[in-house]
Short mmCIF file of C-alpha atoms in Angstrom, two decimals:
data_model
loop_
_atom_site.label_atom_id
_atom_site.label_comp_id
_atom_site.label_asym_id
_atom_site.label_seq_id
_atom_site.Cartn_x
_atom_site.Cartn_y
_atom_site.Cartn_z
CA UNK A 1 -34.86 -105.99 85.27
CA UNK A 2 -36.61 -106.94 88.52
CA UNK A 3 -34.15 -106.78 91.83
CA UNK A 4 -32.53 -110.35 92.11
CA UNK A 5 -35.07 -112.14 94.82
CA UNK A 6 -37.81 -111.23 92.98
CA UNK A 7 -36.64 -112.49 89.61
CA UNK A 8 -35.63 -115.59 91.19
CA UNK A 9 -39.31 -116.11 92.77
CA UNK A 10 -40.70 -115.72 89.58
CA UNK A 11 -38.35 -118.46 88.42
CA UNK A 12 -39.28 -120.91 90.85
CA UNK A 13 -43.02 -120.05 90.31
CA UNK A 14 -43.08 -120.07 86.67
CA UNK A 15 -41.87 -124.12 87.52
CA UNK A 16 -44.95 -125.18 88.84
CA UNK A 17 -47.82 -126.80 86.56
CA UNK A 18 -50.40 -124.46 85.14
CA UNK A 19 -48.27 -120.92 86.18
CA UNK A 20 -46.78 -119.02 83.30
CA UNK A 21 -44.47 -116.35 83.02
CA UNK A 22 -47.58 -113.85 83.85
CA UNK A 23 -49.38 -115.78 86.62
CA UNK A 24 -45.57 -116.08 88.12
CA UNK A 25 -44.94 -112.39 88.01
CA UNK A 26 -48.69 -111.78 89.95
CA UNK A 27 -47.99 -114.40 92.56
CA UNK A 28 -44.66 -112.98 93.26
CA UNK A 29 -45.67 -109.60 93.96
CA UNK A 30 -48.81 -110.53 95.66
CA UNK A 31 -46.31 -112.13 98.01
CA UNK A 32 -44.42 -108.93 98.11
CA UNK A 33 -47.03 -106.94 99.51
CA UNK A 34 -48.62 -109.13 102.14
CA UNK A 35 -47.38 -109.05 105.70
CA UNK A 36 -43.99 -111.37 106.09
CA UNK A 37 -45.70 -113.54 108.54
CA UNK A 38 -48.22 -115.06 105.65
CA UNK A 39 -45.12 -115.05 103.19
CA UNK A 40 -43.49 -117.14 105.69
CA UNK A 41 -46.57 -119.52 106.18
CA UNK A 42 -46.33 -120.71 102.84
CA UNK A 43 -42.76 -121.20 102.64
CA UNK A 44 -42.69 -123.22 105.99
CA UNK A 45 -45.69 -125.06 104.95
CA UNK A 46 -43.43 -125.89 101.23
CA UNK A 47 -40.40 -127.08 103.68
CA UNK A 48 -42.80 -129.11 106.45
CA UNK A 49 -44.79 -131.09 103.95
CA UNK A 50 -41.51 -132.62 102.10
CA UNK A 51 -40.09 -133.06 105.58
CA UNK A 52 -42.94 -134.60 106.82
CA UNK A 53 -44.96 -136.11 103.82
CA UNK A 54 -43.52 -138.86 101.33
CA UNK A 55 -45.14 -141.70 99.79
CA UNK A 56 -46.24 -144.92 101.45
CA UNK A 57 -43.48 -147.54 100.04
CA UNK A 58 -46.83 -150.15 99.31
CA UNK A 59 -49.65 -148.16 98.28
CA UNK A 60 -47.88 -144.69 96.88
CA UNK A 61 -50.61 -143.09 98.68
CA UNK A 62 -49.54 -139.69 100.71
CA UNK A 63 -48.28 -140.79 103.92
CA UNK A 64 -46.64 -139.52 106.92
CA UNK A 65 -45.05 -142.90 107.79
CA UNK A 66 -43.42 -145.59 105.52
CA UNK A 67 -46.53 -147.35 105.23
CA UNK A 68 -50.25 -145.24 105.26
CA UNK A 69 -52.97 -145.69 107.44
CA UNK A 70 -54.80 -147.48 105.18
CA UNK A 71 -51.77 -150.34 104.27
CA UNK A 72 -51.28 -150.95 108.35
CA UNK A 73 -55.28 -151.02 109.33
CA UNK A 74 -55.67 -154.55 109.92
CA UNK A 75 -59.14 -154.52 110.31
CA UNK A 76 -58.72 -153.46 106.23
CA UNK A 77 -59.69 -156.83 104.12
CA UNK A 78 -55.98 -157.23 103.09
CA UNK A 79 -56.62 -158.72 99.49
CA UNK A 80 -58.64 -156.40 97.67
CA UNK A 81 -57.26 -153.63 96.11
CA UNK A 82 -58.37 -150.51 94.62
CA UNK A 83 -56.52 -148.79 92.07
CA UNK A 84 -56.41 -144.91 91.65
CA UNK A 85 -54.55 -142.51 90.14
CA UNK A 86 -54.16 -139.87 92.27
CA UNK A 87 -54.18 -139.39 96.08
CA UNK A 88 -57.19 -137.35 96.44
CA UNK A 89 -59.07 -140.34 94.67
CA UNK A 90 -58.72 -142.25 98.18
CA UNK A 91 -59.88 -139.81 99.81
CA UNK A 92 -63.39 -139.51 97.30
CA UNK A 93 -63.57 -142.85 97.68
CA UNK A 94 -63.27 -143.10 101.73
CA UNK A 95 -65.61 -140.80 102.04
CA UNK A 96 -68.52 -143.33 100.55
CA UNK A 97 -67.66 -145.58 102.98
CA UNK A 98 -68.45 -148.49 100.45
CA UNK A 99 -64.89 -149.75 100.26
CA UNK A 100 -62.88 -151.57 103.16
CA UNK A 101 -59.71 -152.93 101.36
CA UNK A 102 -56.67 -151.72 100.38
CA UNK A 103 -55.14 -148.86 97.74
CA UNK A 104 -52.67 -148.86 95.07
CA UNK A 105 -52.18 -145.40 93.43
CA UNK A 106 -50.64 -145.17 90.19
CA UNK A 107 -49.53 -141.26 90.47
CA UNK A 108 -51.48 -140.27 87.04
CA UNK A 109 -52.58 -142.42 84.45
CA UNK A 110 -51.42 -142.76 80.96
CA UNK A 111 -51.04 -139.74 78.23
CA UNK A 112 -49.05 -140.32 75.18
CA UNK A 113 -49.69 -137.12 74.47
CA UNK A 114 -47.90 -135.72 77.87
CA UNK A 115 -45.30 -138.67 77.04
CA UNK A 116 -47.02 -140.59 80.34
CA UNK A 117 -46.58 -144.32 79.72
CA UNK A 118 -47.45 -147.25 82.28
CA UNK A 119 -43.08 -147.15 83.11
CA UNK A 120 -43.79 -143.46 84.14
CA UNK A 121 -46.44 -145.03 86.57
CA UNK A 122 -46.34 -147.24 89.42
CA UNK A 123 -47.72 -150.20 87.14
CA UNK A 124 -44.66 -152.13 88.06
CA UNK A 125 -45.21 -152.00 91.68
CA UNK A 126 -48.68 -153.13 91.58
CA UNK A 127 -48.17 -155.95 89.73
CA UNK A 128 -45.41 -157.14 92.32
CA UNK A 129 -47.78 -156.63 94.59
CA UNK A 130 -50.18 -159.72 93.66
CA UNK A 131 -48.83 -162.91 94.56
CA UNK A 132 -46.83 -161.82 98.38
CA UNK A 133 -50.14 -160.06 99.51
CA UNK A 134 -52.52 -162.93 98.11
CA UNK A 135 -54.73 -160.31 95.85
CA UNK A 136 -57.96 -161.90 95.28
CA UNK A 137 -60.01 -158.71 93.01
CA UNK A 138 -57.93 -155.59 91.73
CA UNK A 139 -60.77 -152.87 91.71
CA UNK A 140 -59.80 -150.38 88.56
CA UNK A 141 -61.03 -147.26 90.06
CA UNK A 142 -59.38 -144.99 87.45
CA UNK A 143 -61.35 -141.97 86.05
CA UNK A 144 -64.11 -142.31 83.37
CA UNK A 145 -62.15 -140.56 81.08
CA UNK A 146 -59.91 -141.11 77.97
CA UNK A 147 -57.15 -141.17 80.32
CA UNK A 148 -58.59 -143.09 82.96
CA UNK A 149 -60.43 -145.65 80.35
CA UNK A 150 -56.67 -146.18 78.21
CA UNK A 151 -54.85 -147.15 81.34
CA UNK A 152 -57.98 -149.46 83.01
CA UNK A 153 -58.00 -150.85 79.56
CA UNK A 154 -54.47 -151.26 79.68
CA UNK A 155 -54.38 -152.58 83.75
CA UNK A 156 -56.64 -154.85 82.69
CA UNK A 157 -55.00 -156.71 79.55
CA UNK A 158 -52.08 -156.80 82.12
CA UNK A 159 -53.52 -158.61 84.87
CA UNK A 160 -56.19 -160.67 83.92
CA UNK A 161 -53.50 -163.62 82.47
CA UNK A 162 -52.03 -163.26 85.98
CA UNK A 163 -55.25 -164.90 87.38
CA UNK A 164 -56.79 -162.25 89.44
CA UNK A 165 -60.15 -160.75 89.30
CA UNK A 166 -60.16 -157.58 87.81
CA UNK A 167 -63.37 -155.58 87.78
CA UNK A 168 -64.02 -151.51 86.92
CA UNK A 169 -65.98 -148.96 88.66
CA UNK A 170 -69.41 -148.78 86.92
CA UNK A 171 -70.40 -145.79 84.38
CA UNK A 172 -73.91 -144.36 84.40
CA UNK A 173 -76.11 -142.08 85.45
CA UNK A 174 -75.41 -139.84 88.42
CA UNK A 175 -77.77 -140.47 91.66
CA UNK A 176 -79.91 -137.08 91.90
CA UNK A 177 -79.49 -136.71 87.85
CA UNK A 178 -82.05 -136.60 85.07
CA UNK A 179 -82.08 -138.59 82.25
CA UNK A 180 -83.06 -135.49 79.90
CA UNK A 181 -79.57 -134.10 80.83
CA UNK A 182 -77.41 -137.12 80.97
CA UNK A 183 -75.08 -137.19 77.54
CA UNK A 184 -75.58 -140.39 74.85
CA UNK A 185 -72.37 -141.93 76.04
CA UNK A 186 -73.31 -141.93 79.76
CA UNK A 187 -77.02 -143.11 79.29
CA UNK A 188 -75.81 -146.01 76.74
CA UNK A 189 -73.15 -146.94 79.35
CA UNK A 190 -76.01 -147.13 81.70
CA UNK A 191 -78.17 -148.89 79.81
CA UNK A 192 -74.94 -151.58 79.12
CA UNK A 193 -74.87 -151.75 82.91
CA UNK A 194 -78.01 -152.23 83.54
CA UNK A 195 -78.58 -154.77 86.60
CA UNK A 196 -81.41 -156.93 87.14
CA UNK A 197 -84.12 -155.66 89.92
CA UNK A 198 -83.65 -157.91 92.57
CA UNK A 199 -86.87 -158.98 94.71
CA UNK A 200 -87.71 -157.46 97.97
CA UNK B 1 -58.77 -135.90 104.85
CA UNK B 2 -55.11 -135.02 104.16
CA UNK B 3 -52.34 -135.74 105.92
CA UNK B 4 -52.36 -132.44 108.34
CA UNK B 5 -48.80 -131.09 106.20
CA UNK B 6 -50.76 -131.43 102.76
CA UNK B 7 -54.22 -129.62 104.24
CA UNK B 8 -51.81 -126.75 105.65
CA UNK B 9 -50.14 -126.61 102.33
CA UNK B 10 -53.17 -126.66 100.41
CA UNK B 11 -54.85 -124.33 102.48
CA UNK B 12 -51.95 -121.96 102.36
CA UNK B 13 -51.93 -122.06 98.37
CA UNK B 14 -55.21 -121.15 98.19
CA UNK B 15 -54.78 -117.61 99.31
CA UNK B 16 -52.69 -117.14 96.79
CA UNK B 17 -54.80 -114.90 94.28
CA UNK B 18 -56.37 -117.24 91.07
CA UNK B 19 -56.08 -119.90 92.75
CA UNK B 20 -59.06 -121.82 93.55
CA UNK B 21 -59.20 -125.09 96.11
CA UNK B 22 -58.35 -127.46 93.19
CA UNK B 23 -55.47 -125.92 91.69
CA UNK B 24 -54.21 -125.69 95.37
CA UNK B 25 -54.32 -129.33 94.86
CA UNK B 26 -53.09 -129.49 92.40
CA UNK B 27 -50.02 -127.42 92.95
CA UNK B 28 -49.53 -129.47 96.14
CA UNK B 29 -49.47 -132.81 95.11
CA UNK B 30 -47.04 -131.04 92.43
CA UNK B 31 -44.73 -130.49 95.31
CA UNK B 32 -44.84 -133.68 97.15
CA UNK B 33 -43.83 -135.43 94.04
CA UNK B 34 -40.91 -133.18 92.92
CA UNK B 35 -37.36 -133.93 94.02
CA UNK B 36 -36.63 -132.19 97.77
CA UNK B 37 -34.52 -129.87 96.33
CA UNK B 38 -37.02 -128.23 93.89
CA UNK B 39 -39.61 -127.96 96.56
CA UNK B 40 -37.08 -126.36 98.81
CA UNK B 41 -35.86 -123.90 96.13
CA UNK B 42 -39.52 -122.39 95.98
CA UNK B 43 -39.46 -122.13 99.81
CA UNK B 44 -36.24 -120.59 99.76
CA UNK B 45 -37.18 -117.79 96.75
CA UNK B 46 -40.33 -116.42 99.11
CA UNK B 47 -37.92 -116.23 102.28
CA UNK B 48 -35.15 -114.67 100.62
CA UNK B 49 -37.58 -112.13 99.04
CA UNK B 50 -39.11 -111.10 102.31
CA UNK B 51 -36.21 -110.57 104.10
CA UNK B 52 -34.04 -109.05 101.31
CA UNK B 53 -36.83 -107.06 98.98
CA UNK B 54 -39.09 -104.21 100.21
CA UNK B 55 -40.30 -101.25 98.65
CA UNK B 56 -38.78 -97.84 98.08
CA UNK B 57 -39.97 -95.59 100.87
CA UNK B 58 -40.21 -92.81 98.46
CA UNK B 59 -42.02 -93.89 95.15
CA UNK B 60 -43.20 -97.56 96.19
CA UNK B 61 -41.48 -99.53 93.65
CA UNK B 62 -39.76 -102.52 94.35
CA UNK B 63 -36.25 -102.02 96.46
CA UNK B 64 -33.33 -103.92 97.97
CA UNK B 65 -32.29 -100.55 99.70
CA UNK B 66 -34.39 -98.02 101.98
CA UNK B 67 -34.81 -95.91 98.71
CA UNK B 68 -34.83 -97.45 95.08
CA UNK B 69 -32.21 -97.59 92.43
CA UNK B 70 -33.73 -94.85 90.43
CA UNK B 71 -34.96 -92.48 93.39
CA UNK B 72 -31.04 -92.65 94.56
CA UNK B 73 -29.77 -91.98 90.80
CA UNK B 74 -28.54 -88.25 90.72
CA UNK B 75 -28.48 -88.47 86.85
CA UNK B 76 -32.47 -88.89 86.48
CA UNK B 77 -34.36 -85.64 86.02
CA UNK B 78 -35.96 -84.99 90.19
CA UNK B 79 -38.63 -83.13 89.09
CA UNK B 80 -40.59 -85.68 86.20
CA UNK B 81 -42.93 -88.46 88.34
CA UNK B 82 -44.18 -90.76 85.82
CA UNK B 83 -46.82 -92.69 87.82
CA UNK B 84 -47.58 -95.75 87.01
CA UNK B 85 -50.13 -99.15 88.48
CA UNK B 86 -47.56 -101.86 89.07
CA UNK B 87 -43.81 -102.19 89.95
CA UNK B 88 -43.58 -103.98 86.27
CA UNK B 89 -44.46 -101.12 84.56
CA UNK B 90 -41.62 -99.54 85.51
CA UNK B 91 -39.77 -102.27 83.83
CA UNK B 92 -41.60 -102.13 80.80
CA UNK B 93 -40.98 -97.86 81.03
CA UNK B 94 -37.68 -98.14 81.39
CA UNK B 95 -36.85 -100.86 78.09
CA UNK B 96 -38.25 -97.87 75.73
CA UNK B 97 -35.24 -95.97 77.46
CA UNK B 98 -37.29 -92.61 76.28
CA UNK B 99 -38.04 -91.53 80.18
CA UNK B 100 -35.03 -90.16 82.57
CA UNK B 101 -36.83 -88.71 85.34
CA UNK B 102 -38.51 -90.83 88.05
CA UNK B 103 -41.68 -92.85 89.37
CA UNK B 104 -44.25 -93.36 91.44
CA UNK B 105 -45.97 -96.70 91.88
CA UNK B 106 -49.47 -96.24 93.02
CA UNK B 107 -50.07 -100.29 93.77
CA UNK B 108 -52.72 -100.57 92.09
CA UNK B 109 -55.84 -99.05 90.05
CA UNK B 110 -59.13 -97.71 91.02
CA UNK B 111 -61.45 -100.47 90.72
CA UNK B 112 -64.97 -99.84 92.74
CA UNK B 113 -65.87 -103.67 91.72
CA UNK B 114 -62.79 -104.48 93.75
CA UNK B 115 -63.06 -102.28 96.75
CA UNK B 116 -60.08 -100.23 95.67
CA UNK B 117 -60.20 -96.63 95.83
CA UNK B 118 -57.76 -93.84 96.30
CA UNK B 119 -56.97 -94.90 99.79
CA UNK B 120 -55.84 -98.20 99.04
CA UNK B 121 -53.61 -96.66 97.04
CA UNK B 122 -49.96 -94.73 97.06
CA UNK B 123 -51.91 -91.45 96.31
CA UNK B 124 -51.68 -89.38 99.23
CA UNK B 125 -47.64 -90.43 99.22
CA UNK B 126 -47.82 -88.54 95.56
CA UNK B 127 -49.09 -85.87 96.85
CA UNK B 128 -47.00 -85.38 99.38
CA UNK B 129 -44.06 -85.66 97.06
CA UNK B 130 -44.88 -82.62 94.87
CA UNK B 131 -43.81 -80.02 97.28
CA UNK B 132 -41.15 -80.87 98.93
CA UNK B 133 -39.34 -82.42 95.91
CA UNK B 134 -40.56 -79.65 93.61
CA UNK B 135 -41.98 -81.82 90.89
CA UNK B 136 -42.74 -79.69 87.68
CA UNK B 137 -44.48 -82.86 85.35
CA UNK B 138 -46.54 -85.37 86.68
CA UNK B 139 -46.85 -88.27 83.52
CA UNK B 140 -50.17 -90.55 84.47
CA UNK B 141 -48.88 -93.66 82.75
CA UNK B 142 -51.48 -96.22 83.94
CA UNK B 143 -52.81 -98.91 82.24
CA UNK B 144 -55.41 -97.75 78.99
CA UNK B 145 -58.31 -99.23 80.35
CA UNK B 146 -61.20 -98.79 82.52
CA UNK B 147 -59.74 -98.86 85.75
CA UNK B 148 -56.40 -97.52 84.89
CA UNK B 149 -58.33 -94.65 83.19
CA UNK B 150 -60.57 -94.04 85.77
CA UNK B 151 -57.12 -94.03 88.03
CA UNK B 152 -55.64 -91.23 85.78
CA UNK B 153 -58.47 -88.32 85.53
CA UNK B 154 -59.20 -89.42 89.20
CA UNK B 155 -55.55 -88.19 89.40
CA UNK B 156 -55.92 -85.30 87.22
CA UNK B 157 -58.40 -83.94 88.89
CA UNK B 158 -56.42 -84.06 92.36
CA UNK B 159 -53.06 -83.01 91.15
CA UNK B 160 -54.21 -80.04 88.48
CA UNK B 161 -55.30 -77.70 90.96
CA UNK B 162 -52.47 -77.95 93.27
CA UNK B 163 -49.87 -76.18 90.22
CA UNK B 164 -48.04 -78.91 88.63
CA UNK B 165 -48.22 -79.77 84.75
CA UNK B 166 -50.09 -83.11 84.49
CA UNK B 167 -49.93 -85.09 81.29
CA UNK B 168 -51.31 -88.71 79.48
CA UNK B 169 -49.79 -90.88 77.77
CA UNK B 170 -51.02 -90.78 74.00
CA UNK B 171 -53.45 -93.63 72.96
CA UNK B 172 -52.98 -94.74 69.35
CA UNK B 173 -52.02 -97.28 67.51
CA UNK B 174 -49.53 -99.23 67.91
CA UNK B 175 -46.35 -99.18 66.09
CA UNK B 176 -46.38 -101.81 63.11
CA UNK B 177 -50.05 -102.35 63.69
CA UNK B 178 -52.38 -102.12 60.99
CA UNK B 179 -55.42 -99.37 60.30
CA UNK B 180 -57.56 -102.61 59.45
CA UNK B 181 -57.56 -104.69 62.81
CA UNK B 182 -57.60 -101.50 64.89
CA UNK B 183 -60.92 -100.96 67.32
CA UNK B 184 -63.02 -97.82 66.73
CA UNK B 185 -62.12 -96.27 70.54
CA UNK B 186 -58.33 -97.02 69.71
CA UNK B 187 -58.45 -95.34 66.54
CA UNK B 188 -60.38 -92.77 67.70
CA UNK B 189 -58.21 -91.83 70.14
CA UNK B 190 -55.53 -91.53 67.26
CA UNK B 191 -57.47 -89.39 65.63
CA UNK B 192 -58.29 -87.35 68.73
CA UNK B 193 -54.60 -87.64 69.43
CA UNK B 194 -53.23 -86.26 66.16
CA UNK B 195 -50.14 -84.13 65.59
CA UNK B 196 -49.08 -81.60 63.33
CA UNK B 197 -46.26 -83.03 61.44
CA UNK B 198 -42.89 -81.13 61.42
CA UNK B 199 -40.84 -80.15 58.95
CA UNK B 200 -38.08 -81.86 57.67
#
């Protein structure tokens, strides 16, 4: 019913995660009625980023070159590495400045219920990774969720008969939070974690 | 944080309305991990729609031509404008196939909240239309709710003086529905709304 272009946006729209048929028909004639210039930012910026942008070949970490910035920094200590599952995860974790080695990001973590198994992630890769670069601790930075907990759980079965030191980002209580609000799960896991007081 | 393609990206999703900073993200990293091809489809779709899709300089609704498919129709009735909110009403008016005449698309509802008031809108084009096109029936088919009717007395107050027959759509139940699960202001308006039934 719509004129041909449009329908055809709508298509395309209703393709990406999280946009139904509704949400698809709104963003297409939002982009109807603004001015053709900011129509034509998006599309261009769509077309630059898959030019520009692919995954580093070592890491799978967003990269503009084969290998990221963080995989060629020498001054990176080259046998630790931290394991994510997304892209913006390096960049939460750069920004504490606590971590100096290297990145492997699995591109999600695993779902059975969206059919996402470790072959559907780049498992395979890090493993193959170990013995040429000399891996001394493999860091499982993967969220605190059920998600995040299946596939550290599941990282961690895998590698630990390979000989390498596998250690998991600690749960607990957020700095700044209050132990009134904190849920059971969190507060036990902190209490679990608990770490001796060292002296001054 | 980003490599400078992804940021633009991001950045340029996010104006898109309903979409916050982290299903920009989202929708991003989306993109970088799809094949070329699907990426470049979506860029494609807004382009193509830009350049080939504008909207009909007489009644606003979406158009491939200078004037739209059913403002060119010599079959349609010239003098019935059903005015409606959004070009997809006019979709949705035209699968009851129970209207020959033809539109007006106002762009939008009056919504103080949002900042839209008659000016924003296609109204003065509607009024400008009556004249010279000698409309007899002016239908106010916008949406049944606040803003929509807010929209349509705001409009029957402007049009009624100026000699032209203005008329609602009927509020009522709706067909198959079921006195039980009604609302009181929808079945009030049937009530309000009743009609003398004919004979056979």
């Amino acid at each position: 019913m719509y004129a041909a272009p449009v329908q055809k946006l709508i298509d395309e729209l209703g393709r990406l995660p999280g946009v139904g048929p509704k949400s698809a028909q709104r963003l297409a004639f939002h982009l109807l009625v603004v001015p053709k210039e900011e129509a034509e930012r998006l599309a261009r910026a769509i077309t630059e980023m898959k030019e520009r942008v692919a995954f580093c070949s070592r890491c799978f970490n967003v990269s503009e070159a084969p290998e990221c910035e963080f995989c060629t920094d020498t001054r990176r200590d080259p046998q630790v590495i931290c394991v994510v599952e997304e892209p913006h995860d390096v960049v939460a974790i750069e920004k504490t400045r606590e971590f100096r080695g290297r990145y492997h990001v699995l591109q999600g973590a695993i779902s059975p219920i969206e059919g996402i198994g470790p072959d559907q992630l780049k498992v395979r890769e890090l493993v193959a990774r170990l013995e040429p670069e000399e891996i001394t601790e493999v860091i499982l930075c993967t969220n605190p969720n059920i998600e995040g907990e299946a596939t550290a759980m599941y990282l961690g079965r895998l590698l630990k008969p390979l000989g390498v030191k596998v250690t998991r980002i600690a749960s607990g209580l957020p700095v700044g939070g209050d132990l009134d609000y904190a849920d059971e799960l969190t507060l036990g896991r902190a209490l679990e974690g608990r770490r001796e007081v060292e002296a001054p």
